[in-house]
XYZ file of C-alpha atoms in Angstrom:
554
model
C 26.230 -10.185 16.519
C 29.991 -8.974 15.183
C 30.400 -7.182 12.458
C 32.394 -10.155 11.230
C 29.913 -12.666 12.017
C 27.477 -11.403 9.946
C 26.326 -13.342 6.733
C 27.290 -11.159 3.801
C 25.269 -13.284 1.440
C 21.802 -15.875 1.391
C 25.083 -18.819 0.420
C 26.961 -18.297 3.868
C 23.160 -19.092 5.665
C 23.014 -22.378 5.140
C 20.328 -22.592 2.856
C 19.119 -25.788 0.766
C 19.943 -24.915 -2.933
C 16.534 -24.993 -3.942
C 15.549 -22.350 -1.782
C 18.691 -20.529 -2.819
C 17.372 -20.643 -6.685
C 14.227 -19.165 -5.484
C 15.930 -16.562 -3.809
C 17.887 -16.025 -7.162
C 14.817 -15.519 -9.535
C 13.245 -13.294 -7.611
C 16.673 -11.269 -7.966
C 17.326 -10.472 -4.243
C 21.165 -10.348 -4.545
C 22.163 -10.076 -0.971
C 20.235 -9.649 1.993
C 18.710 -6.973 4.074
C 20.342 -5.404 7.384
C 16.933 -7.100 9.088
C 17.540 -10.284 6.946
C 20.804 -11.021 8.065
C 20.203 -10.761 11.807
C 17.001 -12.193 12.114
C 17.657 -15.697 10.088
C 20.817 -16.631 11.258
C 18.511 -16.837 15.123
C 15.068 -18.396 13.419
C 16.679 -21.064 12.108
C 18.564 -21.802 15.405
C 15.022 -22.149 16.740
C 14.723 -19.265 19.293
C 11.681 -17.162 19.686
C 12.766 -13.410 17.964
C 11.128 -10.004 18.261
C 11.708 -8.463 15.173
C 10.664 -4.090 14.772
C 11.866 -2.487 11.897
C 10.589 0.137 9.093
C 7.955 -0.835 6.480
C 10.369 -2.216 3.031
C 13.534 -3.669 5.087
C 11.923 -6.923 4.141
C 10.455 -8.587 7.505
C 8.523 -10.942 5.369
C 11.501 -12.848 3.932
C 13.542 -12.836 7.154
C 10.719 -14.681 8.860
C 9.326 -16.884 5.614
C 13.416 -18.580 3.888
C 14.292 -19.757 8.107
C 10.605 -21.393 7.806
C 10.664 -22.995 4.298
C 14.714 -24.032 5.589
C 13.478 -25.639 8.545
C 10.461 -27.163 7.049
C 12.640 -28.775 4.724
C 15.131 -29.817 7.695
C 11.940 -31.744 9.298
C 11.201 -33.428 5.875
C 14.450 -35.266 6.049
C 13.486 -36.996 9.723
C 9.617 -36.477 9.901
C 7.980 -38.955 7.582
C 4.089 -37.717 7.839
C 2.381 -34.958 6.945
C 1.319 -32.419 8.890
C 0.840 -28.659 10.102
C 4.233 -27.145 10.650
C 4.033 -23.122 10.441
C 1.535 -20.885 11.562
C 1.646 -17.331 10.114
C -0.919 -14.472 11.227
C -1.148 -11.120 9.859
C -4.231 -8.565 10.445
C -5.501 -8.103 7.050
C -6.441 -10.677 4.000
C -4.284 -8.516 1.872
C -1.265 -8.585 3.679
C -1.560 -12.595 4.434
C -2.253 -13.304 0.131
C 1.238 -11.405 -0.257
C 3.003 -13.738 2.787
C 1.526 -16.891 0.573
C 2.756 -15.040 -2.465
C 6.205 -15.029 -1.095
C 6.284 -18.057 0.507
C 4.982 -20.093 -2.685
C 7.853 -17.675 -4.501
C 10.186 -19.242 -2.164
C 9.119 -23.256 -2.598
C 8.951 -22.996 -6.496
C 11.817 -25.451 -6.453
C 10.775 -27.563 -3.878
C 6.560 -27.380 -3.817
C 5.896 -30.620 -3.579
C 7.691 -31.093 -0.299
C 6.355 -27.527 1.171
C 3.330 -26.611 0.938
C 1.117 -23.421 1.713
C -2.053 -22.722 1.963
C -4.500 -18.663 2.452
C -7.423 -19.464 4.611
C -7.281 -15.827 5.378
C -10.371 -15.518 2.310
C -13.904 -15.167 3.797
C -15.280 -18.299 2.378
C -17.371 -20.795 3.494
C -15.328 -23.037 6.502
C -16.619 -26.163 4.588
C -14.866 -24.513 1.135
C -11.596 -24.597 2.566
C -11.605 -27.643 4.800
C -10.795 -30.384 2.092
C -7.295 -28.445 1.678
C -7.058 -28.508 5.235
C -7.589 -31.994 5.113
C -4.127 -32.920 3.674
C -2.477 -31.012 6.282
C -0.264 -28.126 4.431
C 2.958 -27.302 5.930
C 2.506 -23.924 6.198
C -0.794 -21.928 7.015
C -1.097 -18.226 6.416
C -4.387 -16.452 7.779
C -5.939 -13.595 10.126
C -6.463 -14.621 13.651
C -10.256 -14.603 13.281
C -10.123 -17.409 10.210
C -7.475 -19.301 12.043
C -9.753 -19.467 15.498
C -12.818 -20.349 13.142
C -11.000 -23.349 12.113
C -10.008 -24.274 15.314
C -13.210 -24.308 16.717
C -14.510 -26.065 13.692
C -11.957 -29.005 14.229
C -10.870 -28.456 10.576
C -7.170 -27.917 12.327
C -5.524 -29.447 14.878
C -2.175 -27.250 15.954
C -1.540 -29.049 19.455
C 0.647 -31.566 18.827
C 2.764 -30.640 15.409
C 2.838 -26.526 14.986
C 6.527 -26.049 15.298
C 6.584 -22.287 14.343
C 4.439 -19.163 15.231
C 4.725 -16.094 13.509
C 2.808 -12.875 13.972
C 3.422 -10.309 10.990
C 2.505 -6.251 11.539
C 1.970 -7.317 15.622
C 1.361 -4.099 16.505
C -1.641 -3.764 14.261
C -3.429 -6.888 15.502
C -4.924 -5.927 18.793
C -5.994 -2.358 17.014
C -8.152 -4.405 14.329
C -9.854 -5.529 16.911
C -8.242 -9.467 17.125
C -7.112 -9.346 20.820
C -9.814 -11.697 22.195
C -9.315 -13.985 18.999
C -5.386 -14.424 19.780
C -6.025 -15.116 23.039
C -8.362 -17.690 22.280
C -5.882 -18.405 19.908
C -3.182 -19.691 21.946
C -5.493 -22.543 23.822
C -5.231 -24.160 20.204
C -1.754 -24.178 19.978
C 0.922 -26.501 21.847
C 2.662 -24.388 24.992
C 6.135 -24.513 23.630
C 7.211 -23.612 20.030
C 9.172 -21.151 18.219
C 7.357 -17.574 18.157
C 8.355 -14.883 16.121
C 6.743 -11.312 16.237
C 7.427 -8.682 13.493
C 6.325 -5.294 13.609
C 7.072 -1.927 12.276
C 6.712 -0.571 15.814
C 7.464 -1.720 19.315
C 3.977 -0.297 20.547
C 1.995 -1.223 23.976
C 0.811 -3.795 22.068
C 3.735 -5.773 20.613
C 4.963 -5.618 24.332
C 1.379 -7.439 25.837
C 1.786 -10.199 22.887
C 5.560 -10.395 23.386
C 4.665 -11.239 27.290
C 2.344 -14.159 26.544
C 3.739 -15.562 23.363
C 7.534 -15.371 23.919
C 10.114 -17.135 26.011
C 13.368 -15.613 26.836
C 13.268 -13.909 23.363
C 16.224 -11.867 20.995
C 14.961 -8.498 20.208
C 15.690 -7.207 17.121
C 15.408 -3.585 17.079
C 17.641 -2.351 14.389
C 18.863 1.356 15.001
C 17.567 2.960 11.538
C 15.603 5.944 10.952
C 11.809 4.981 10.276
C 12.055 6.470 6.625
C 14.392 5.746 3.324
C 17.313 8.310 3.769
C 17.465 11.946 1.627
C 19.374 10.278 -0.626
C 16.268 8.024 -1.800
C 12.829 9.513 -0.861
C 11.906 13.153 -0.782
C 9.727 15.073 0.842
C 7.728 18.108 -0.436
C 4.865 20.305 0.293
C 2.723 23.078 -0.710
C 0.520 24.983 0.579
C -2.798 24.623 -0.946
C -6.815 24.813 -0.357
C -9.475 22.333 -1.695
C -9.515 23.839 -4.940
C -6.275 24.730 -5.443
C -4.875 21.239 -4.488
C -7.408 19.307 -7.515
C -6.439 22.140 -9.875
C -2.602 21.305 -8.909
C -3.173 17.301 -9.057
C -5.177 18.098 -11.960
C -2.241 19.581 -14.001
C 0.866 17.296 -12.552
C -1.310 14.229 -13.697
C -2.429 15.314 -16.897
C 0.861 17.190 -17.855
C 2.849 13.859 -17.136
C 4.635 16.003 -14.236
C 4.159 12.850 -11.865
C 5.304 9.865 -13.569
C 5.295 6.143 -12.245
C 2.884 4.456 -10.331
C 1.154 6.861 -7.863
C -0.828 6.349 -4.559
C -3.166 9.280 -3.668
C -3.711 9.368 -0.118
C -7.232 10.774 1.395
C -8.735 10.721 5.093
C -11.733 9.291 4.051
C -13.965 6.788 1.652
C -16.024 9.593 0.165
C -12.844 11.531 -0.929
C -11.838 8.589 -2.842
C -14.618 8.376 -4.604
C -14.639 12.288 -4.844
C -11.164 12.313 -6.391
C -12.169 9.485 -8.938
C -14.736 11.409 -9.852
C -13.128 14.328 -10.705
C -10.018 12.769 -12.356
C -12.146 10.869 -14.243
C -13.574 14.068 -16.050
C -10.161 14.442 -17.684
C -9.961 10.933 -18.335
C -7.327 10.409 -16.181
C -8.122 6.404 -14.663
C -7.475 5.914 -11.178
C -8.134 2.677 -8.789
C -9.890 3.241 -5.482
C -9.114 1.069 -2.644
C -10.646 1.036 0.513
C -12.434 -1.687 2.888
C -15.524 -1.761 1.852
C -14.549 -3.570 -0.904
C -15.224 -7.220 -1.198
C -11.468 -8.803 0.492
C -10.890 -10.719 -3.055
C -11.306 -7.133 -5.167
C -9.009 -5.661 -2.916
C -6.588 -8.055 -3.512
C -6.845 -8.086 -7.103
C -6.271 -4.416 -7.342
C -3.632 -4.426 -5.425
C -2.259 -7.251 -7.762
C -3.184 -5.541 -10.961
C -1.168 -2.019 -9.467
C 1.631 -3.533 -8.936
C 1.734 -5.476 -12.062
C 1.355 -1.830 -14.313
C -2.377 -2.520 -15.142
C -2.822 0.822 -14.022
C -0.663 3.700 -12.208
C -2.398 5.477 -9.958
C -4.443 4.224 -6.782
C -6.573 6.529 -4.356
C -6.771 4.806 -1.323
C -7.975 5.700 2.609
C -6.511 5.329 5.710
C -7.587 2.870 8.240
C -7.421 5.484 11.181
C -9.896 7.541 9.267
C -12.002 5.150 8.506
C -12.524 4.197 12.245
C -13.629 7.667 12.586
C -14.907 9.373 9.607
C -16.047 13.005 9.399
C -15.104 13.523 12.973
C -16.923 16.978 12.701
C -19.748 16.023 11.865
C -20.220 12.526 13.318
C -22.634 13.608 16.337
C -25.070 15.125 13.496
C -25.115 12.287 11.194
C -26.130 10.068 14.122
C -28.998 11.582 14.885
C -30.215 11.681 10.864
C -32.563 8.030 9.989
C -31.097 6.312 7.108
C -27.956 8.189 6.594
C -25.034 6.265 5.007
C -22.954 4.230 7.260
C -19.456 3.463 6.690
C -18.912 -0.147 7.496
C -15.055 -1.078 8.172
C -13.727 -4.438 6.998
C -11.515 -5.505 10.229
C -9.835 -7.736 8.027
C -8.521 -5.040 5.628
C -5.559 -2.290 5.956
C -4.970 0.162 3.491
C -1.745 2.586 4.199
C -0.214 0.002 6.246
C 0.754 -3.741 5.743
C 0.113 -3.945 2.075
C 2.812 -4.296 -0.288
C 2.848 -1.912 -2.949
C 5.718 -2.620 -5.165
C 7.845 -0.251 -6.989
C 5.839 3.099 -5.809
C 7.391 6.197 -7.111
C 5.341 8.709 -5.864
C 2.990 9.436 -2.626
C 0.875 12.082 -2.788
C -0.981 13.500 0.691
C -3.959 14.901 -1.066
C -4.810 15.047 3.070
C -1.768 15.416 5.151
C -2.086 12.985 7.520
C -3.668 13.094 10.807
C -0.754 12.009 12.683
C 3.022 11.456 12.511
C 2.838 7.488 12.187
C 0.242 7.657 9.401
C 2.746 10.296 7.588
C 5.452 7.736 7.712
C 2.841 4.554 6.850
C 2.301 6.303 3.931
C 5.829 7.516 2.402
C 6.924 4.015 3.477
C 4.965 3.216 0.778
C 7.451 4.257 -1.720
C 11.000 4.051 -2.063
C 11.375 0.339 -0.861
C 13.890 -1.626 -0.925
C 17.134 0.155 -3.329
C 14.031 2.582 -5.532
C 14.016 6.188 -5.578
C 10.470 7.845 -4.600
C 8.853 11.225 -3.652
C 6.210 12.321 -1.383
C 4.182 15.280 -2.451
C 1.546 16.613 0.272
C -0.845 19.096 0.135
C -1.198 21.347 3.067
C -4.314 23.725 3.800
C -4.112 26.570 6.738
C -5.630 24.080 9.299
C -3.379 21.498 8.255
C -0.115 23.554 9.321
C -0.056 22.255 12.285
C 0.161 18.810 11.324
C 2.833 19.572 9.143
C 4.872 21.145 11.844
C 4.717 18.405 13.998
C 5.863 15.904 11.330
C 8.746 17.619 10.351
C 9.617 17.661 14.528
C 9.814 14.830 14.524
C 11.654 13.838 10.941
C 13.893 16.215 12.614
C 15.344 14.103 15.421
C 16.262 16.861 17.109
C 17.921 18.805 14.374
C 16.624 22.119 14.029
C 18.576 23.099 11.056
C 17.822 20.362 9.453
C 15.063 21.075 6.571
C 12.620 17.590 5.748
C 10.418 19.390 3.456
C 11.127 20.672 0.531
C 8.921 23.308 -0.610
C 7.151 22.782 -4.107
C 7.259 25.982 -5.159
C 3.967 26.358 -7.781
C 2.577 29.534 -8.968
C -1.631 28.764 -9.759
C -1.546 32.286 -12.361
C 0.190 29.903 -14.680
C -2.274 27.324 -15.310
C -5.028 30.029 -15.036
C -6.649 28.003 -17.862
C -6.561 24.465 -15.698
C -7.923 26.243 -12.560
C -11.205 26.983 -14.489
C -11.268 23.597 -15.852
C -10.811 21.953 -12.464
C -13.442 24.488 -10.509
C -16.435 23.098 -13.130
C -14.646 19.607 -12.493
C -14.533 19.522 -8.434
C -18.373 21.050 -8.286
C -19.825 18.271 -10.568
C -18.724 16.236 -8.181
C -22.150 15.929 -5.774
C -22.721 13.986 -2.467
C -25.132 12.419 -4.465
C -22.822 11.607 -7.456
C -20.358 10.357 -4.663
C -22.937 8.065 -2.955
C -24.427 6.527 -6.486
C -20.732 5.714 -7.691
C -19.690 4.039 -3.945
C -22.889 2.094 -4.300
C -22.399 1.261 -8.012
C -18.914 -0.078 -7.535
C -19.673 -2.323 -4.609
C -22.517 -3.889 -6.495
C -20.809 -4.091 -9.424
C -17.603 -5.934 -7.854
C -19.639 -8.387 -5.488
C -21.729 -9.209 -9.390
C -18.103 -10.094 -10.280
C -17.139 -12.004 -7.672
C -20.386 -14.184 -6.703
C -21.898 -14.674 -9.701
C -18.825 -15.231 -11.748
C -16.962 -16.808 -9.466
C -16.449 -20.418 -10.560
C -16.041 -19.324 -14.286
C -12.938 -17.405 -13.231
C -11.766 -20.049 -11.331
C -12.017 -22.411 -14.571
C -10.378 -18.810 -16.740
C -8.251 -17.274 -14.868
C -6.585 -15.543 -17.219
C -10.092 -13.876 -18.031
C -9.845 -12.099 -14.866
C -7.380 -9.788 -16.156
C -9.956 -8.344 -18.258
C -11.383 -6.757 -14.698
C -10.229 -3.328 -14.547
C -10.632 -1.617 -11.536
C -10.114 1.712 -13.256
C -12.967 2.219 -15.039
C -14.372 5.091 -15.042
C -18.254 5.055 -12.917
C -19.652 7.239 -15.050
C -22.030 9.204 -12.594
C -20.561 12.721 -13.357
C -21.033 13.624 -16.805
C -17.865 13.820 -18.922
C -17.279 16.296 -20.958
C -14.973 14.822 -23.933
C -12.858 18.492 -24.745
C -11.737 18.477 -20.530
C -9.748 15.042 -21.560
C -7.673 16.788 -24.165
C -4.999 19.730 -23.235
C -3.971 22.076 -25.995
C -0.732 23.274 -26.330
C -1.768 26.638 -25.748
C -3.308 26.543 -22.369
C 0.164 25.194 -21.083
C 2.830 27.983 -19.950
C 5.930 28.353 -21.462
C 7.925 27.330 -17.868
C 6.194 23.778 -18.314
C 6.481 22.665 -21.867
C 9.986 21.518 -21.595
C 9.258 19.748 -18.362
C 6.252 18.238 -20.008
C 7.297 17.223 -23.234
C 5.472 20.097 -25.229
C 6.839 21.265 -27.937
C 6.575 22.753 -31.391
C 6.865 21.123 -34.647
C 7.401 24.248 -36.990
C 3.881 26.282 -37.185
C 1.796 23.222 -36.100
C 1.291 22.607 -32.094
C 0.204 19.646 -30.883
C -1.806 18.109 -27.999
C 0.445 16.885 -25.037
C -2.490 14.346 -24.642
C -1.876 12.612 -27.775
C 1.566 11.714 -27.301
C 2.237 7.897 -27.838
C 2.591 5.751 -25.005
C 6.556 4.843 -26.040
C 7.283 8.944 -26.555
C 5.754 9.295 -23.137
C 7.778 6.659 -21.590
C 11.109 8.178 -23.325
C 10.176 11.392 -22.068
C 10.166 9.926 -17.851
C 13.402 8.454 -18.327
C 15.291 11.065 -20.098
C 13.539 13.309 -17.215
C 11.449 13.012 -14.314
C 10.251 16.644 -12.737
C 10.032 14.705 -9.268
C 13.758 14.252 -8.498
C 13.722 17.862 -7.763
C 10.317 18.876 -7.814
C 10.851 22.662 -8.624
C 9.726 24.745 -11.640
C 13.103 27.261 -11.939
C 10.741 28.855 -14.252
C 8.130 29.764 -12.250
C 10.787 31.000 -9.198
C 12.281 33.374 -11.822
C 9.099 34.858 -13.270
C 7.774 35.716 -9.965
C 11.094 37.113 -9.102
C 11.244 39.711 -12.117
C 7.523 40.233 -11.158
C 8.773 41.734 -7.418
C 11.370 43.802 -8.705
């Protein structure tokens, strides 16, 4: 495509003006670089491979070309009937296509409609809404192959589109005999679209026996946001020293915005919770062993400011936790299994939306989950920051990382180092060694076990008055705090004293003629003042601590 062919604008697609209000309201003001390719060939009907980075916006270059043509078919087509498959790999990901897709039709819903079968209900639940034959259908290859089989849907003779969101993580969730089943349900010729962040071995076996004569879309963009958007930093830290550190940016108000804190496995969630809950700090944990419809909802409530910071797990650790120690905790009768929902995905595929900060409290076991993770954050046009922690044995991981963010360029620096000097919050350090050791195996196992049974409570029993209130649901926090570590009321406060001088500017600390007061007081609007006027994360270095330890040398 010419530079001059190129749509500079959703008005020069095409588009029906209702569709063209939705796009307004939801403020998207011109489209993306993937955008503008990729619609311009969907809605001339030809089968597209689409790879490019997490937050280009893949989902709306596939979804406005399906509600256009939809709409199209309306005008000649006078029944009903299924028009648009969509599959993603996880429920989460497929309740955010139906969230932008039914974004999309709010001008026109009665004459497109969309329907999330991707929910682990009961077949006979969701086959009366089958029954009417919705437009579009959004679900995970298992569900949609259920269905099938059931004879709840019947694709052969009227599916006109087939998409496949996050391909390349489809056949690694374990779906690869389910797609191929898959495609004996569905007519032999229609349009196919695959979209992935990656062109892996994968996306290359589906492209083979889902696409014919295909355009490739493989925009030539780096994987991340440029320097100008997201930064990266690290430090170099230990167990201890990387709570005490997390600890003090959190409670200080040094990280500001909504936060994900990034672990390698389900225990460390919980372990982090635990500890930050001690200073009263509220955090979200999100992993797959939580009910699908839980997950969803605190992904929903992060993203709408409920709360602002999220621990969550990666899926590549969950597949194998503790790798050290695996081959002794098989051998153990009754020891706690980890139990993977297929049908969830954690650092990848789910839209967190307007992320400031990601923070490694692992690094990362590998480069791809390093840039899963920061993709994250600074989406679309927003600023963000990565932050990870690196131990000794971690180095390694770190090196290869930056290799690679390299591209080759040697003199080229990625990280930036987050320069931190542990003497100075001497007084947090002691507070965050009594924190991290009250947090047991034991404590860690009761709280896992507390939440689940506490969340499927929620959802089972109270199930059909939520679905008569649903504004009650709100009242569901999912940062409460578990209570199986016993909290000590003073940790949650932090006296002016115990802060260094090189932090109480960045902090907000300071004095009000002989009377000090508690940074943990301040008001929720003085707070908010405070990260606008200045956020320690755009350059992530204490000058202060640089110069002390300089006069301290010579």
């Amino acid at each position: 495509m010419d530079d001059s062919e190129k749509p500079t604008s959703f008005h020069v697609m095409e588009l029906d003006d209702r569709v063209l209000k939705a796009i307004e309201k939801l403020g998207w003001g011109a489209p993306t670089l993937i955008q503008e390719k990729a619609i311009p060939f969907l809605l001339e009907g030809k089968d597209v491979l689409v790879r490019a980075r997490t937050g280009s916006g893949k989902t709306a270059a596939f979804a406005i070309p399906i509600v256009q043509k939809i709409l199209n078919l309306k005008q000649v087509v006078a029944h009903q009937d299924f028009k648009a498959l969509i599959l993603a790999p996880s429920q989460e990901l497929c309740q955010q296509i139906h969230r932008v897709i039914k974004d999309l039709t709010l001008k026109c819903s009665r004459e497109v409609k969309c329907i999330d079968i991707a929910p682990q209900e009961d077949l006979s639940v969701q086959k009366p809404l089958l029954i009417e034959k919705p437009d579009i259908i959004v679900a995970t290859p298992a569900r949609c192959l259920q269905h099938c089989e059931a004879g709840n849907i019947n694709l052969k003779t009227s599916l006109e589109i087939l998409v496949i969101d996050e391909a390349d993580l489809v056949f690694s969730f374990g779906y690869e005999a389910e797609v191929k089943k898959l495609l004996d349900y569905l007519p032999s010729i229609c349009q196919s679209v695959l979209v992935s962040a990656t062109l892996s071995e994968d996306v290359k076996s589906l492209k083979k026996i889902m696409l014919h004569n295909p355009v490739t879309l493989s925009l030539q963009e780096p994987e991340l946001p440029p320097a100008s958007q997201i930064t990266h930093y690290h430090i170099r830290a230990e167990e201890l020293e990387k709570a005490t550190i997390l600890y003090a940016l959190l409670k200080l108000h040094l990280i500001r915005g909504k936060t994900i804190i990034f672990v390698q496995t389900v225990d460390k969630c919980y372990k982090i919770k635990l500890f930050l809950e001690q200073f009263r700090l509220r955090t979200c944990v999100l992993n797959s062993e939580l009910p699908s419809k839980i997950r969803c909802h605190s992904v929903n409530q992060f993203n709408q400011g409920v709360y602002d910071i999220i621990v969550a797990s990666d899926e590549k650790a969950l597949e194998q936790p503790d790798t050290e120690n695996v081959g002794k905790q098989a051998n153990k009768p009754g020891k706690f299994k980890r139990v993977k929902d297929r049908n969830s995905g954690v650092s990848r595929g789910i839209d967190f939306q307007f992320v400031s900060n990601v923070v490694n409290f692992d690094f990362p076991l590998d480069i791809h989950s390093y840039i899963h993770r920061a993709g994250r954050t600074a989406r679309g046009n927003n600023q963000g920051s990565v932050l990870s922690f690196v131990s000794i044995r971690e180095s390694n991981l770190l090196e290869k990382v930056e290799k690679y963010l390299q591209h080759g360029q040697e003199n080229l620096s990625v990280f930036k180092s987050y320069e931190f000097n542990l003497d100075e919050v001497e007084a947090f350090k002691y507070r965050a060694k009594d924190a991290w050791k009250a947090v047991t195996k034991i404590a860690v196992r009761e709280a896992r076990l507390k939440e689940i049974k506490q969340e499927i409570f929620n959802c089972n029993k109270l199930k059909t008055y939520f679905e008569d209130n649903p504004t009650d649901l709100q009242v569901l926090r999912h940062d409460k705090a578990l209570h199986t570590v016993r909290v000590q009321q003073h940790l949650s406060n932090v006296p002016e004293y115990i802060v260094p001088e090189t932090l109480k500017s960045l902090s907000g600390i300071a004095k009000k003629g002989k009377g000090k007061r508690d940074f943990s007081r301040m008001s929720e609007s003085t707070s908010k003042y405070m990260a606008k006027k200045n956020n320690p994360l755009v350059s992530m270095q204490f000058e202060g601590f640089k110069k002390k330890v300089k006069r301290a040398k010579h």
